[in-house]
Amino acid sequence: MPSAARPRTDPDARRAELADAAVRAIRTVGADASMADIAAEAGITKPVLYHHFGDKAGLASAIGDRFLAELGTSLEEIFAGTDDPRAAVAQAIDVFVTFAEREPALHRFLVEGSQGTGRAPGELPVLPALAAQVAAFMVTGFGAQGSAAELEVRSIAVMGAVFEGVGWWLEGRTLTHGELVDTLADLVCNGLGGAPPT
């Protein structure tokens, strides 16, 4: 009698399982975890990972989407929840700094676009959704004007400054968590001078 066919796993559920394994591998090995490391953690071969995610950048995007959702409070909710733009910017930066501090290897994996993908900084997996929310807040919170392309460039530049500032801070911790948040919020809100207006 032939053996019963193994039930097929839902593709979304299978991707979630593999993303869980990737997160475990990144936490264990570090941000430079390879597809081989991730496949070994999942108990599968590399071609299975490529089948589900396309490439390492696709896997990084899937993990990024998950952690953006798991941060609990989206930028949109933060920006809509206050009449004080500076406070909203500081709160959004604090959420990001808290995540990076709690998950430094995942932060590096996601922000750097995952090691070995050859992606340019503008193609980092977490940037597009965040940048769209930042661009919208530039208009509603700060009254920024400009074309969609101009707002997109500004929002990408702001996110890049925050990402790089947090990455640098994780290496040396020359400021407290709160000082970092305030410094970055001042930079975002007040430009290169950084200091709050008097």
XYZ file of C-alpha atoms in Angstrom:
198
model
C 0.000 0.000 0.000
C 1.507 3.366 -0.998
C 2.325 5.768 1.786
C 0.030 8.719 2.270
C 1.166 11.877 0.554
C 2.628 14.444 2.896
C 0.258 17.388 3.238
C 1.502 20.517 1.490
C 2.417 23.398 3.742
C 0.747 26.707 3.003
C 3.346 28.800 1.102
C 2.918 31.806 3.405
C 3.267 29.607 6.487
C 6.359 27.969 5.001
C 7.921 31.362 4.237
C 7.208 32.426 7.827
C 8.923 29.269 9.160
C 11.955 29.904 6.974
C 12.082 33.564 8.011
C 12.034 32.404 11.656
C 15.015 30.168 10.904
C 16.800 33.064 9.207
C 16.284 35.266 12.258
C 17.682 32.522 14.513
C 20.722 32.129 12.255
C 21.350 35.888 12.164
C 21.097 36.091 15.950
C 23.548 33.191 16.308
C 26.026 33.809 13.479
C 25.618 37.571 13.130
C 24.650 39.924 10.332
C 26.996 38.127 7.926
C 24.986 34.892 8.131
C 25.082 33.225 4.735
C 22.287 31.468 2.896
C 24.101 28.226 3.828
C 23.965 29.184 7.526
C 20.265 29.989 7.238
C 19.485 26.793 5.317
C 21.329 24.735 7.939
C 19.328 26.401 10.723
C 16.107 25.605 8.844
C 17.188 22.013 8.154
C 16.834 22.450 4.388
C 19.024 22.991 1.345
C 19.861 26.395 -0.114
C 17.714 25.852 -3.240
C 14.629 25.670 -1.016
C 15.448 29.117 0.382
C 15.976 30.490 -3.110
C 12.671 28.960 -4.221
C 10.773 30.811 -1.494
C 12.645 34.141 -1.456
C 14.405 34.476 -4.802
C 17.691 35.645 -3.296
C 19.224 36.911 -0.076
C 17.820 40.387 -0.697
C 14.324 38.891 -0.972
C 14.841 37.120 2.334
C 16.056 40.378 3.908
C 12.934 42.127 2.604
C 10.675 39.460 4.110
C 12.419 39.737 7.477
C 12.310 43.530 7.267
C 8.568 43.509 6.621
C 8.068 41.257 9.620
C 10.102 43.369 12.018
C 8.573 46.616 10.836
C 5.201 45.129 11.771
C 6.520 43.711 15.055
C 7.902 47.068 16.209
C 4.368 47.577 17.441
C 3.839 51.211 16.647
C 4.081 52.251 13.033
C 5.447 55.606 11.973
C 2.021 56.463 10.647
C 0.465 55.923 14.095
C 3.216 57.924 15.800
C 2.929 60.798 13.355
C -0.862 60.863 13.621
C -0.849 60.698 17.422
C 0.703 64.072 18.276
C 0.430 67.750 17.429
C 4.140 68.209 18.183
C 6.222 67.279 15.111
C 9.517 67.253 17.066
C 8.041 64.868 19.656
C 6.768 62.596 16.887
C 10.172 62.517 15.206
C 11.876 61.731 18.530
C 9.377 58.951 19.266
C 9.857 57.410 15.819
C 13.645 57.530 16.192
C 13.378 56.048 19.695
C 11.412 53.076 18.333
C 14.142 52.468 15.766
C 17.004 52.907 18.257
C 15.298 50.539 20.711
C 14.982 47.878 18.000
C 18.614 48.325 16.919
C 19.818 48.131 20.517
C 17.775 44.996 21.216
C 18.610 43.284 17.895
C 21.988 44.627 16.692
C 22.690 41.760 14.279
C 19.224 41.975 12.741
C 19.513 45.756 12.531
C 22.756 45.446 10.612
C 21.414 42.679 8.364
C 18.330 44.708 7.462
C 19.776 48.207 7.211
C 22.796 47.133 5.216
C 20.487 45.398 2.779
C 21.926 42.050 3.874
C 25.527 41.195 3.214
C 26.478 40.083 -0.242
C 23.378 41.211 -2.150
C 25.116 43.997 -4.033
C 22.257 46.376 -3.351
C 22.797 50.112 -3.394
C 21.894 52.157 -0.277
C 18.665 53.357 -1.916
C 17.550 49.753 -2.308
C 17.768 48.764 1.352
C 14.825 46.533 2.178
C 13.389 48.665 4.975
C 13.665 52.058 3.272
C 10.739 52.368 0.821
C 7.842 51.984 3.260
C 9.529 54.094 5.928
C 10.488 56.778 3.428
C 6.909 57.065 2.157
C 5.648 57.648 5.691
C 8.412 60.157 6.409
C 7.663 62.042 3.177
C 3.974 62.260 4.074
C 4.855 63.554 7.548
C 7.166 66.190 6.090
C 4.058 67.639 4.454
C 1.552 67.190 7.296
C 3.881 67.810 10.243
C 6.305 70.378 8.896
C 4.432 71.878 5.946
C 7.169 70.821 3.523
C 6.534 71.574 -0.109
C 7.939 70.072 -3.250
C 7.320 67.479 -5.884
C 6.887 63.830 -4.992
C 10.429 63.196 -6.235
C 11.862 65.987 -4.067
C 10.034 64.721 -0.980
C 11.225 61.193 -1.718
C 14.856 62.331 -1.874
C 14.494 64.264 1.385
C 12.879 61.329 3.167
C 15.538 58.875 1.949
C 18.255 61.302 3.097
C 16.635 61.644 6.526
C 16.282 57.880 6.928
C 19.868 57.376 5.772
C 21.126 59.860 8.356
C 19.208 58.114 11.131
C 20.257 54.617 10.014
C 23.925 55.590 9.734
C 23.857 57.488 13.022
C 22.368 54.513 14.840
C 24.815 52.093 13.206
C 27.758 54.271 14.233
C 26.366 54.573 17.772
C 26.023 50.802 18.146
C 29.771 50.486 17.569
C 30.937 53.026 20.154
C 28.045 54.069 22.441
C 29.531 57.530 23.018
C 26.068 58.897 23.851
C 23.285 57.517 26.005
C 20.215 56.130 24.261
C 18.287 59.307 25.092
C 21.098 61.600 23.961
C 21.279 59.758 20.644
C 17.528 60.094 20.102
C 17.620 63.815 20.939
C 20.665 64.448 18.749
C 19.133 62.697 15.748
C 15.738 64.337 16.297
C 17.420 67.756 16.419
C 19.276 66.984 13.197
C 16.098 65.833 11.442
C 13.984 68.742 12.663
C 16.522 71.566 12.608
C 18.973 70.662 9.871
C 22.735 70.757 9.970
C 22.859 73.173 12.898
C 21.202 70.448 14.956
C 20.366 72.620 17.940
C 16.736 73.354 18.724
C 15.646 76.887 17.795
C 15.955 79.477 20.588
